[in-house]
Structures are given as C-alpha cells and as structure tokens.
Short mmCIF file of N, CA and C and ligand atoms in Angstrom, two decimals:
data_model
loop_
_atom_site.label_atom_id
_atom_site.label_comp_id
_atom_site.label_asym_id
_atom_site.label_seq_id
_atom_site.Cartn_x
_atom_site.Cartn_y
_atom_site.Cartn_z
N MET X 1114 114.14 137.52 174.44
CA MET X 1114 115.59 137.70 174.07
C MET X 1114 116.00 139.21 173.80
N GLU X 1115 117.24 139.52 174.29
CA GLU X 1115 117.77 140.84 174.01
C GLU X 1115 117.71 141.33 172.77
N GLU X 1116 118.08 140.59 171.82
CA GLU X 1116 118.59 140.64 170.39
C GLU X 1116 117.42 141.23 169.52
N ASN X 1117 116.23 140.45 170.19
CA ASN X 1117 115.11 140.56 169.80
C ASN X 1117 114.54 142.31 169.38
N LEU X 1118 114.86 143.10 168.49
CA LEU X 1118 114.67 144.91 168.33
C LEU X 1118 113.12 144.81 168.05
N LYS X 1119 112.44 145.36 168.30
CA LYS X 1119 110.87 145.54 168.29
C LYS X 1119 110.88 146.96 167.95
N LYS X 1120 109.48 147.34 167.53
CA LYS X 1120 109.34 148.99 167.24
C LYS X 1120 107.63 148.96 166.85
N VAL X 1121 107.35 150.22 167.25
CA VAL X 1121 106.08 150.30 167.13
C VAL X 1121 105.69 151.94 166.35
N GLU X 1122 105.09 151.91 165.33
CA GLU X 1122 104.68 153.07 164.75
C GLU X 1122 103.27 153.52 164.78
N CYS X 1123 103.54 154.91 165.27
CA CYS X 1123 102.24 155.29 165.44
C CYS X 1123 101.68 155.85 163.95
N ASP X 1124 100.74 156.44 164.06
CA ASP X 1124 99.69 156.98 162.80
C ASP X 1124 101.12 157.66 161.74
N PRO X 1125 100.62 157.56 160.80
CA PRO X 1125 101.86 158.10 159.68
C PRO X 1125 101.82 159.48 159.64
N ALA X 1126 100.48 160.12 160.26
CA ALA X 1126 100.21 161.48 160.21
C ALA X 1126 100.89 162.10 161.26
N CYS X 1127 101.02 161.52 162.31
CA CYS X 1127 102.00 161.70 163.68
C CYS X 1127 103.59 161.53 163.41
N GLY X 1128 103.63 160.53 162.95
CA GLY X 1128 105.31 160.12 162.64
C GLY X 1128 105.82 159.70 163.95
N PHE X 1129 105.45 159.31 165.06
CA PHE X 1129 105.90 158.82 166.08
C PHE X 1129 106.43 157.50 166.04
N MET X 1130 107.41 157.02 166.25
CA MET X 1130 108.25 155.98 166.29
C MET X 1130 109.29 155.27 167.16
N ILE X 1131 108.71 154.24 167.60
CA ILE X 1131 109.96 153.89 169.05
C ILE X 1131 110.40 152.28 168.40
N LYS X 1132 111.85 152.31 168.68
CA LYS X 1132 112.40 150.97 168.67
C LYS X 1132 113.06 150.44 169.84
N SER X 1133 113.08 149.48 170.17
CA SER X 1133 113.92 149.28 171.55
C SER X 1133 113.73 147.32 171.48
N HIS X 1134 114.93 147.08 172.58
CA HIS X 1134 114.89 145.64 172.70
C HIS X 1134 114.19 145.37 173.87
N ASP X 1135 113.61 146.53 174.58
CA ASP X 1135 113.04 146.35 176.09
C ASP X 1135 111.48 146.63 175.66
N GLU X 1136 110.74 145.36 175.67
CA GLU X 1136 109.32 145.54 175.39
C GLU X 1136 108.68 146.27 176.09
N LYS X 1137 109.02 146.29 177.59
CA LYS X 1137 108.31 146.99 178.42
C LYS X 1137 108.52 148.44 178.25
N GLU X 1138 109.85 149.23 177.96
CA GLU X 1138 109.80 150.28 177.50
C GLU X 1138 108.98 150.58 176.49
N ILE X 1139 108.96 149.96 175.44
CA ILE X 1139 107.98 150.23 174.24
C ILE X 1139 106.91 150.62 174.62
N ILE X 1140 106.13 149.76 175.49
CA ILE X 1140 104.91 149.78 175.92
C ILE X 1140 104.68 151.07 176.91
N GLU X 1141 105.45 151.16 177.76
CA GLU X 1141 105.43 152.72 178.58
C GLU X 1141 105.82 153.69 177.86
N THR X 1142 106.44 153.81 176.88
CA THR X 1142 106.38 155.01 175.86
C THR X 1142 105.43 155.10 175.20
N VAL X 1143 104.82 153.97 174.40
CA VAL X 1143 103.81 154.20 173.66
C VAL X 1143 102.47 154.73 174.28
N ARG X 1144 102.23 154.17 175.51
CA ARG X 1144 101.14 154.43 176.32
C ARG X 1144 101.24 155.92 176.66
N GLN X 1145 102.19 156.52 176.95
CA GLN X 1145 102.43 157.65 177.42
C GLN X 1145 102.02 158.73 175.99
N HIS X 1146 102.62 158.32 175.07
CA HIS X 1146 102.70 158.80 173.91
C HIS X 1146 101.15 159.07 173.64
N ALA X 1147 100.49 158.01 173.38
CA ALA X 1147 99.04 158.16 172.73
C ALA X 1147 98.13 159.10 173.96
N LYS X 1148 98.51 159.07 175.16
CA LYS X 1148 97.74 159.57 176.28
C LYS X 1148 98.02 161.39 175.82
N ARG X 1149 99.46 161.65 175.96
CA ARG X 1149 99.87 162.64 175.64
C ARG X 1149 99.37 163.79 174.28
N TYR X 1150 99.79 162.70 173.42
CA TYR X 1150 99.50 163.42 171.93
C TYR X 1150 97.95 163.21 171.37
N HIS X 1151 97.51 162.10 171.66
CA HIS X 1151 96.26 161.66 171.12
C HIS X 1151 95.06 161.45 172.19
N LYS X 1152 95.44 161.74 173.28
CA LYS X 1152 94.38 161.67 174.48
C LYS X 1152 93.52 160.59 174.61
N LYS X 1153 94.30 159.41 174.27
CA LYS X 1153 93.72 157.81 174.00
C LYS X 1153 94.54 157.01 175.14
N ALA X 1154 93.78 155.97 175.44
CA ALA X 1154 94.45 155.27 176.58
C ALA X 1154 94.51 153.99 175.94
N VAL X 1155 95.73 153.66 175.75
CA VAL X 1155 96.10 152.49 175.05
C VAL X 1155 96.44 151.29 175.99
N SER X 1156 95.99 150.07 175.99
CA SER X 1156 96.28 149.08 176.92
C SER X 1156 97.44 148.27 176.35
N GLU X 1157 98.47 147.65 177.20
CA GLU X 1157 99.16 147.10 177.04
C GLU X 1157 99.28 145.78 176.00
N LYS X 1158 98.15 145.41 175.85
CA LYS X 1158 97.60 144.24 174.84
C LYS X 1158 97.64 145.02 173.29
N GLU X 1159 97.10 146.20 173.36
CA GLU X 1159 96.99 146.82 172.04
C GLU X 1159 98.37 147.29 171.65
N VAL X 1160 99.43 147.76 172.55
CA VAL X 1160 100.81 148.04 171.84
C VAL X 1160 101.28 146.81 171.70
N LYS X 1161 101.04 145.86 172.02
CA LYS X 1161 101.56 144.52 171.46
C LYS X 1161 101.14 144.04 170.24
N GLU X 1162 99.92 144.43 169.99
CA GLU X 1162 99.57 144.23 168.45
C GLU X 1162 100.07 144.99 167.62
N MET X 1163 100.45 146.07 168.24
CA MET X 1163 101.11 147.18 166.81
C MET X 1163 102.48 146.77 166.74
N MET X 1164 102.98 146.03 167.85
CA MET X 1164 104.58 145.85 167.72
C MET X 1164 104.97 144.90 166.42
N LYS X 1165 106.22 145.27 165.93
CA LYS X 1165 106.67 144.40 164.71
C LYS X 1165 107.93 144.30 164.93
N ALA X 1166 108.71 143.41 164.13
CA ALA X 1166 110.23 143.30 164.29
C ALA X 1166 110.91 144.48 163.82
N ALA X 1167 111.76 144.75 164.27
CA ALA X 1167 112.21 146.41 163.64
C ALA X 1167 113.66 145.66 163.12
ZN1 ZN L 1815 101.08 159.34 167.70
#
C-alpha cells in the first residue's frame, strides 16, 4: 500500500538511512549504498529483512 512508509537503517557507525513508500526504491538504494560504501553485495531478500515500518 502507498501509505506504508518503510525504512532501512544501515550500521549505526555508518549512519545511512532511507525512508520511502516505495519498497523497490529502498531495495535499489540500499543495494547501491552497500556496494559503494561497504563493498558488500546485498540481496533483495536481505534488504527486506532489514526493512521496518517507519
Ligand atoms: Zn552504510
């Protein structure tokens, strides 16, 4: 649903956080972030597990 605001927070030491209604956008952004800043490949499933209601 559109009203379902979700968020994903990275490591507290990193401080990265994204909030969006668009799950796809969150997944894409977090995957790019993990790759660029942590040199880590994160799967769609892993991002979904990190997702919380915002
Ligand atoms: Zn991070």
